Amino acid sequence: HKKVADVARTFPIFSLDPLSHEDSWFLLSKHAFGSGDFSETQRRNLEPIGRKIARKCGGLPIAEKSLGGLLRSKVDTEEWIEVLNNDIWNLQNDNILPALRLSYQYLSSQLKRCFSYCSIFPKDYPLDRKQLVLLWMAEGFLDHSQDRKTMEEVGDEFFAELLSRSLIQQLHDNYGEQIFVMHDLVNDLATAVSGRSCYRHEFGAKSYENVRHLSYNKE
């Protein structure tokens, strides 16, 4: 994006610095402890580990928020240490943030399918919550056989879980209306983990065989 801006010179360029260590911890802890399920003693015990995890996120807000959402469901010290020492942090850089890969790794198998399916939508595409749940239902991603809930209720809970992990973000448009979108880096993750089962065909792009779910973008 910076290269494009350098060439176009339409607007002045403002470089955003990564968050400081303190701001990184503040953001991660806000998302991790926001549910109120942690006692003061637990918070004190988890803070040293959490600060180390926050540093591994490289000062990127989307990484801090996503891992904070993951840690919200983990109240034991051992679980936080497991996240801190996960081998994913040591993987070679493939343009996917390790923090986002970690958040994906801890999703249930059903939720992983629902998440990767979102790769068929273009970046910055406004997601319709009800429509997306209906699409998941149509694809057979929602199993409610062991639950008394309807498929719509299960799908809505899945959407809420992705929202709590910041894998889907809630924003507001220029008119104050609530919209849901995927961060560009999260969209890249969804594309990477979907392999070729989900494919977003851009105008003029190469086509692939063995595609199960396809969207077409002519712009």
PDB file of C-alpha atoms in Angstrom:
ATOM      1  CA  HIS A   1       0.000   0.000   0.000  1.00  0.00           C
ATOM      2  CA  LYS A   2       2.854   2.353   0.781  1.00  0.00           C
ATOM      3  CA  LYS A   3       4.380   1.798  -2.671  1.00  0.00           C
ATOM      4  CA  VAL A   4       1.082   2.696  -4.334  1.00  0.00           C
ATOM      5  CA  ALA A   5       0.784   5.826  -2.231  1.00  0.00           C
ATOM      6  CA  ASP A   6       4.366   6.811  -3.057  1.00  0.00           C
ATOM      7  CA  VAL A   7       3.607   6.630  -6.773  1.00  0.00           C
ATOM      8  CA  ALA A   8       0.177   8.255  -6.667  1.00  0.00           C
ATOM      9  CA  ARG A   9       1.124  11.013  -4.202  1.00  0.00           C
ATOM     10  CA  THR A  10      -2.571  11.824  -3.847  1.00  0.00           C
ATOM     11  CA  PHE A  11      -2.482  12.138  -0.068  1.00  0.00           C
ATOM     12  CA  PRO A  12       0.302  12.635   2.469  1.00  0.00           C
ATOM     13  CA  ILE A  13       1.640   9.374   3.894  1.00  0.00           C
ATOM     14  CA  PHE A  14       1.347   8.723   7.621  1.00  0.00           C
ATOM     15  CA  SER A  15       3.277   5.733   8.945  1.00  0.00           C
ATOM     16  CA  LEU A  16       1.651   4.038  11.928  1.00  0.00           C
ATOM     17  CA  ASP A  17       4.129   2.765  14.487  1.00  0.00           C
ATOM     18  CA  PRO A  18       3.514  -0.536  16.293  1.00  0.00           C
ATOM     19  CA  LEU A  19       1.973  -0.332  19.737  1.00  0.00           C
ATOM     20  CA  SER A  20       4.335   0.060  22.661  1.00  0.00           C
ATOM     21  CA  HIS A  21       4.781  -2.933  24.976  1.00  0.00           C
ATOM     22  CA  GLU A  22       2.548  -1.276  27.548  1.00  0.00           C
ATOM     23  CA  ASP A  23      -0.196  -0.433  25.036  1.00  0.00           C
ATOM     24  CA  SER A  24       0.042  -3.953  23.595  1.00  0.00           C
ATOM     25  CA  TRP A  25      -0.553  -5.465  27.017  1.00  0.00           C
ATOM     26  CA  PHE A  26      -3.370  -3.027  27.727  1.00  0.00           C
ATOM     27  CA  LEU A  27      -5.201  -4.037  24.531  1.00  0.00           C
ATOM     28  CA  LEU A  28      -4.640  -7.775  24.953  1.00  0.00           C
ATOM     29  CA  SER A  29      -5.663  -7.723  28.621  1.00  0.00           C
ATOM     30  CA  LYS A  30      -8.757  -5.657  27.826  1.00  0.00           C
ATOM     31  CA  HIS A  31      -9.985  -8.383  25.479  1.00  0.00           C
ATOM     32  CA  ALA A  32      -8.788 -11.260  27.676  1.00  0.00           C
ATOM     33  CA  PHE A  33     -10.167 -10.043  31.002  1.00  0.00           C
ATOM     34  CA  GLY A  34     -13.175  -8.139  29.702  1.00  0.00           C
ATOM     35  CA  SER A  35     -15.598 -10.979  30.416  1.00  0.00           C
ATOM     36  CA  GLY A  36     -15.125 -10.631  34.168  1.00  0.00           C
ATOM     37  CA  ASP A  37     -14.529 -14.379  34.625  1.00  0.00           C
ATOM     38  CA  PHE A  38     -11.115 -13.845  36.221  1.00  0.00           C
ATOM     39  CA  SER A  39     -10.495 -13.169  39.910  1.00  0.00           C
ATOM     40  CA  GLU A  40      -7.961 -10.546  40.968  1.00  0.00           C
ATOM     41  CA  THR A  41      -5.589 -13.316  42.040  1.00  0.00           C
ATOM     42  CA  GLN A  42      -5.876 -14.991  38.641  1.00  0.00           C
ATOM     43  CA  ARG A  43      -5.201 -11.704  36.877  1.00  0.00           C
ATOM     44  CA  ARG A  44      -2.059 -11.097  38.919  1.00  0.00           C
ATOM     45  CA  ASN A  45      -0.792 -14.621  38.216  1.00  0.00           C
ATOM     46  CA  LEU A  46      -1.547 -14.421  34.498  1.00  0.00           C
ATOM     47  CA  GLU A  47      -0.197 -10.923  33.862  1.00  0.00           C
ATOM     48  CA  PRO A  48       3.530 -11.865  33.556  1.00  0.00           C
ATOM     49  CA  ILE A  49       2.662 -14.574  31.022  1.00  0.00           C
ATOM     50  CA  GLY A  50       0.225 -12.306  29.205  1.00  0.00           C
ATOM     51  CA  ARG A  51       2.817  -9.568  28.848  1.00  0.00           C
ATOM     52  CA  LYS A  52       5.192 -12.029  27.168  1.00  0.00           C
ATOM     53  CA  ILE A  53       2.421 -13.117  24.801  1.00  0.00           C
ATOM     54  CA  ALA A  54       1.596  -9.484  24.011  1.00  0.00           C
ATOM     55  CA  ARG A  55       5.225  -8.832  23.033  1.00  0.00           C
ATOM     56  CA  LYS A  56       5.109 -11.729  20.578  1.00  0.00           C
ATOM     57  CA  CYS A  57       2.266  -9.986  18.714  1.00  0.00           C
ATOM     58  CA  GLY A  58       4.628  -7.338  17.367  1.00  0.00           C
ATOM     59  CA  GLY A  59       2.545  -4.374  18.445  1.00  0.00           C
ATOM     60  CA  LEU A  60      -0.225  -5.134  15.926  1.00  0.00           C
ATOM     61  CA  PRO A  61      -3.708  -4.361  17.308  1.00  0.00           C
ATOM     62  CA  ILE A  62      -5.498  -7.107  15.349  1.00  0.00           C
ATOM     63  CA  ALA A  63      -3.072  -9.688  16.777  1.00  0.00           C
ATOM     64  CA  GLU A  64      -3.489  -8.410  20.349  1.00  0.00           C
ATOM     65  CA  LYS A  65      -7.284  -8.398  20.085  1.00  0.00           C
ATOM     66  CA  SER A  66      -7.488 -11.826  18.498  1.00  0.00           C
ATOM     67  CA  LEU A  67      -5.275 -13.499  21.090  1.00  0.00           C
ATOM     68  CA  GLY A  68      -7.020 -11.620  23.868  1.00  0.00           C
ATOM     69  CA  GLY A  69     -10.279 -13.120  22.641  1.00  0.00           C
ATOM     70  CA  LEU A  70      -8.686 -16.571  22.674  1.00  0.00           C
ATOM     71  CA  LEU A  71      -7.271 -16.175  26.195  1.00  0.00           C
ATOM     72  CA  ARG A  72     -10.651 -15.021  27.514  1.00  0.00           C
ATOM     73  CA  SER A  73     -11.770 -18.651  27.583  1.00  0.00           C
ATOM     74  CA  LYS A  74      -8.609 -19.878  29.339  1.00  0.00           C
ATOM     75  CA  VAL A  75      -8.447 -19.199  33.067  1.00  0.00           C
ATOM     76  CA  ASP A  76      -5.610 -21.564  34.033  1.00  0.00           C
ATOM     77  CA  THR A  77      -1.950 -20.537  34.101  1.00  0.00           C
ATOM     78  CA  GLU A  78      -0.981 -23.724  32.247  1.00  0.00           C
ATOM     79  CA  GLU A  79      -3.255 -22.809  29.339  1.00  0.00           C
ATOM     80  CA  TRP A  80      -1.669 -19.367  28.985  1.00  0.00           C
ATOM     81  CA  ILE A  81       1.811 -20.929  29.109  1.00  0.00           C
ATOM     82  CA  GLU A  82       0.721 -23.341  26.373  1.00  0.00           C
ATOM     83  CA  VAL A  83      -0.210 -20.385  24.152  1.00  0.00           C
ATOM     84  CA  LEU A  84       3.069 -18.611  24.986  1.00  0.00           C
ATOM     85  CA  ASN A  85       5.194 -21.650  24.105  1.00  0.00           C
ATOM     86  CA  ASN A  86       3.197 -22.827  21.087  1.00  0.00           C
ATOM     87  CA  ASP A  87       5.356 -23.949  18.145  1.00  0.00           C
ATOM     88  CA  ILE A  88       3.405 -21.689  15.783  1.00  0.00           C
ATOM     89  CA  TRP A  89       5.434 -18.720  17.024  1.00  0.00           C
ATOM     90  CA  ASN A  90       8.538 -20.362  15.509  1.00  0.00           C
ATOM     91  CA  LEU A  91       7.124 -21.063  12.051  1.00  0.00           C
ATOM     92  CA  GLN A  92       8.818 -19.347   9.138  1.00  0.00           C
ATOM     93  CA  ASN A  93       7.082 -16.172   8.041  1.00  0.00           C
ATOM     94  CA  ASP A  94       4.468 -16.956   5.376  1.00  0.00           C
ATOM     95  CA  ASN A  95       2.748 -13.557   5.531  1.00  0.00           C
ATOM     96  CA  ILE A  96       0.210 -14.892   8.044  1.00  0.00           C
ATOM     97  CA  LEU A  97       0.535 -13.519  11.578  1.00  0.00           C
ATOM     98  CA  PRO A  98       1.387 -16.306  14.068  1.00  0.00           C
ATOM     99  CA  ALA A  99      -1.085 -14.791  16.538  1.00  0.00           C
ATOM    100  CA  LEU A 100      -3.902 -15.203  14.015  1.00  0.00           C
ATOM    101  CA  ARG A 101      -2.839 -18.767  13.216  1.00  0.00           C
ATOM    102  CA  LEU A 102      -2.941 -19.506  16.937  1.00  0.00           C
ATOM    103  CA  SER A 103      -6.427 -18.092  17.267  1.00  0.00           C
ATOM    104  CA  TYR A 104      -7.535 -20.263  14.334  1.00  0.00           C
ATOM    105  CA  GLN A 105      -5.843 -23.358  15.768  1.00  0.00           C
ATOM    106  CA  TYR A 106      -7.998 -23.228  18.890  1.00  0.00           C
ATOM    107  CA  LEU A 107     -11.297 -23.073  16.979  1.00  0.00           C
ATOM    108  CA  SER A 108     -13.490 -26.174  16.930  1.00  0.00           C
ATOM    109  CA  SER A 109     -13.506 -28.212  13.710  1.00  0.00           C
ATOM    110  CA  GLN A 110     -16.995 -26.938  12.823  1.00  0.00           C
ATOM    111  CA  LEU A 111     -16.013 -23.352  13.458  1.00  0.00           C
ATOM    112  CA  LYS A 112     -12.852 -23.770  11.372  1.00  0.00           C
ATOM    113  CA  ARG A 113     -15.017 -24.742   8.393  1.00  0.00           C
ATOM    114  CA  CYS A 114     -17.298 -21.756   8.931  1.00  0.00           C
ATOM    115  CA  PHE A 115     -14.320 -19.416   9.231  1.00  0.00           C
ATOM    116  CA  SER A 116     -12.475 -20.682   6.148  1.00  0.00           C
ATOM    117  CA  TYR A 117     -15.697 -20.412   4.125  1.00  0.00           C
ATOM    118  CA  CYS A 118     -15.554 -16.635   4.682  1.00  0.00           C
ATOM    119  CA  SER A 119     -12.546 -16.500   2.347  1.00  0.00           C
ATOM    120  CA  ILE A 120     -14.958 -16.441  -0.603  1.00  0.00           C
ATOM    121  CA  PHE A 121     -15.847 -12.841   0.270  1.00  0.00           C
ATOM    122  CA  PRO A 122     -13.645  -9.996  -1.045  1.00  0.00           C
ATOM    123  CA  LYS A 123     -11.626  -7.945   1.404  1.00  0.00           C
ATOM    124  CA  ASP A 124     -13.645  -5.190   3.116  1.00  0.00           C
ATOM    125  CA  TYR A 125     -16.888  -6.924   2.090  1.00  0.00           C
ATOM    126  CA  PRO A 126     -19.684  -6.126   4.598  1.00  0.00           C
ATOM    127  CA  LEU A 127     -20.891  -9.419   6.045  1.00  0.00           C
ATOM    128  CA  ASP A 128     -24.588  -9.904   6.696  1.00  0.00           C
ATOM    129  CA  ARG A 129     -24.843 -11.899   9.918  1.00  0.00           C
ATOM    130  CA  LYS A 130     -28.135 -13.655   9.145  1.00  0.00           C
ATOM    131  CA  GLN A 131     -27.203 -14.331   5.531  1.00  0.00           C
ATOM    132  CA  LEU A 132     -23.850 -15.833   6.513  1.00  0.00           C
ATOM    133  CA  VAL A 133     -25.511 -18.157   9.022  1.00  0.00           C
ATOM    134  CA  LEU A 134     -27.948 -19.283   6.312  1.00  0.00           C
ATOM    135  CA  LEU A 135     -25.030 -19.974   3.963  1.00  0.00           C
ATOM    136  CA  TRP A 136     -23.320 -22.062   6.652  1.00  0.00           C
ATOM    137  CA  MET A 137     -26.566 -23.972   7.101  1.00  0.00           C
ATOM    138  CA  ALA A 138     -26.910 -24.585   3.366  1.00  0.00           C
ATOM    139  CA  GLU A 139     -23.352 -25.951   3.221  1.00  0.00           C
ATOM    140  CA  GLY A 140     -24.026 -28.368   6.088  1.00  0.00           C
ATOM    141  CA  PHE A 141     -21.462 -26.799   8.428  1.00  0.00           C
ATOM    142  CA  LEU A 142     -23.781 -26.575  11.435  1.00  0.00           C
ATOM    143  CA  ASP A 143     -24.333 -29.794  13.384  1.00  0.00           C
ATOM    144  CA  HIS A 144     -26.934 -29.470  16.117  1.00  0.00           C
ATOM    145  CA  SER A 145     -27.696 -33.185  16.508  1.00  0.00           C
ATOM    146  CA  GLN A 146     -26.311 -33.239  20.067  1.00  0.00           C
ATOM    147  CA  ASP A 147     -27.935 -29.982  21.066  1.00  0.00           C
ATOM    148  CA  ARG A 148     -31.502 -28.814  21.535  1.00  0.00           C
ATOM    149  CA  LYS A 149     -30.711 -25.552  19.794  1.00  0.00           C
ATOM    150  CA  THR A 150     -31.809 -24.828  16.242  1.00  0.00           C
ATOM    151  CA  MET A 151     -29.235 -24.572  13.480  1.00  0.00           C
ATOM    152  CA  GLU A 152     -29.866 -20.822  13.353  1.00  0.00           C
ATOM    153  CA  GLU A 153     -29.006 -20.557  17.054  1.00  0.00           C
ATOM    154  CA  VAL A 154     -25.848 -22.632  16.622  1.00  0.00           C
ATOM    155  CA  GLY A 155     -24.810 -20.518  13.636  1.00  0.00           C
ATOM    156  CA  ASP A 156     -25.428 -17.306  15.533  1.00  0.00           C
ATOM    157  CA  GLU A 157     -23.276 -18.590  18.403  1.00  0.00           C
ATOM    158  CA  PHE A 158     -20.517 -19.437  15.925  1.00  0.00           C
ATOM    159  CA  PHE A 159     -20.695 -15.926  14.490  1.00  0.00           C
ATOM    160  CA  ALA A 160     -20.520 -14.488  18.018  1.00  0.00           C
ATOM    161  CA  GLU A 161     -17.438 -16.600  18.762  1.00  0.00           C
ATOM    162  CA  LEU A 162     -15.642 -15.327  15.649  1.00  0.00           C
ATOM    163  CA  LEU A 163     -16.650 -11.830  16.706  1.00  0.00           C
ATOM    164  CA  SER A 164     -15.263 -12.312  20.224  1.00  0.00           C
ATOM    165  CA  ARG A 165     -11.951 -13.502  18.723  1.00  0.00           C
ATOM    166  CA  SER A 166     -11.833 -10.416  16.448  1.00  0.00           C
ATOM    167  CA  LEU A 167     -11.739 -12.780  13.462  1.00  0.00           C
ATOM    168  CA  ILE A 168     -14.823 -10.813  12.452  1.00  0.00           C
ATOM    169  CA  GLN A 169     -14.997  -7.167  13.487  1.00  0.00           C
ATOM    170  CA  GLN A 170     -18.016  -5.017  14.252  1.00  0.00           C
ATOM    171  CA  LEU A 171     -17.806  -1.518  12.780  1.00  0.00           C
ATOM    172  CA  HIS A 172     -20.164   1.308  11.897  1.00  0.00           C
ATOM    173  CA  ASP A 173     -20.582   2.866   8.464  1.00  0.00           C
ATOM    174  CA  ASN A 174     -20.860   6.582   7.671  1.00  0.00           C
ATOM    175  CA  TYR A 175     -24.545   6.491   8.618  1.00  0.00           C
ATOM    176  CA  GLY A 176     -23.953   4.901  12.012  1.00  0.00           C
ATOM    177  CA  GLU A 177     -25.264   1.519  10.875  1.00  0.00           C
ATOM    178  CA  GLN A 178     -23.655  -1.603  12.334  1.00  0.00           C
ATOM    179  CA  ILE A 179     -21.622  -3.641   9.836  1.00  0.00           C
ATOM    180  CA  PHE A 180     -19.371  -6.682  10.104  1.00  0.00           C
ATOM    181  CA  VAL A 181     -16.123  -7.117   8.182  1.00  0.00           C
ATOM    182  CA  MET A 182     -12.954  -9.196   8.208  1.00  0.00           C
ATOM    183  CA  HIS A 183      -9.633  -7.449   8.706  1.00  0.00           C
ATOM    184  CA  ASP A 184      -7.445  -7.817   5.600  1.00  0.00           C
ATOM    185  CA  LEU A 185      -4.921  -9.964   7.507  1.00  0.00           C
ATOM    186  CA  VAL A 186      -7.707 -12.199   8.817  1.00  0.00           C
ATOM    187  CA  ASN A 187      -9.050 -12.545   5.277  1.00  0.00           C
ATOM    188  CA  ASP A 188      -5.558 -13.653   4.221  1.00  0.00           C
ATOM    189  CA  LEU A 189      -5.619 -16.268   6.985  1.00  0.00           C
ATOM    190  CA  ALA A 190      -9.031 -17.570   5.890  1.00  0.00           C
ATOM    191  CA  THR A 191      -7.760 -17.833   2.315  1.00  0.00           C
ATOM    192  CA  ALA A 192      -4.625 -19.684   3.433  1.00  0.00           C
ATOM    193  CA  VAL A 193      -6.392 -22.262   5.610  1.00  0.00           C
ATOM    194  CA  SER A 194      -9.189 -22.920   3.105  1.00  0.00           C
ATOM    195  CA  GLY A 195      -6.699 -24.262   0.565  1.00  0.00           C
ATOM    196  CA  ARG A 196      -8.529 -24.660  -2.719  1.00  0.00           C
ATOM    197  CA  SER A 197     -11.849 -25.789  -1.277  1.00  0.00           C
ATOM    198  CA  CYS A 198     -12.968 -22.147  -1.182  1.00  0.00           C
ATOM    199  CA  TYR A 199     -11.939 -19.837  -3.986  1.00  0.00           C
ATOM    200  CA  ARG A 200     -12.581 -16.173  -4.663  1.00  0.00           C
ATOM    201  CA  HIS A 201     -12.197 -15.677  -8.401  1.00  0.00           C
ATOM    202  CA  GLU A 202     -11.029 -12.173  -9.241  1.00  0.00           C
ATOM    203  CA  PHE A 203     -11.563 -10.841 -12.763  1.00  0.00           C
ATOM    204  CA  GLY A 204      -8.817 -12.132 -15.042  1.00  0.00           C
ATOM    205  CA  ALA A 205      -7.308 -14.421 -12.398  1.00  0.00           C
ATOM    206  CA  LYS A 206      -6.275 -18.035 -12.880  1.00  0.00           C
ATOM    207  CA  SER A 207      -8.918 -20.688 -12.274  1.00  0.00           C
ATOM    208  CA  TYR A 208      -8.426 -23.838 -10.184  1.00  0.00           C
ATOM    209  CA  GLU A 209      -9.878 -27.320 -10.316  1.00  0.00           C
ATOM    210  CA  ASN A 210     -11.430 -29.137  -7.354  1.00  0.00           C
ATOM    211  CA  VAL A 211     -13.020 -25.967  -5.981  1.00  0.00           C
ATOM    212  CA  ARG A 212     -16.086 -26.609  -3.785  1.00  0.00           C
ATOM    213  CA  HIS A 213     -17.119 -23.036  -2.899  1.00  0.00           C
ATOM    214  CA  LEU A 214     -16.644 -20.193  -5.359  1.00  0.00           C
ATOM    215  CA  SER A 215     -17.360 -16.470  -5.474  1.00  0.00           C
ATOM    216  CA  TYR A 216     -16.707 -14.210  -8.441  1.00  0.00           C
ATOM    217  CA  ASN A 217     -15.598 -10.602  -8.212  1.00  0.00           C
ATOM    218  CA  LYS A 218     -15.547  -8.704 -11.500  1.00  0.00           C
ATOM    219  CA  GLU A 219     -14.141  -5.459 -10.073  1.00  0.00           C
TER     220      GLU A 219
END
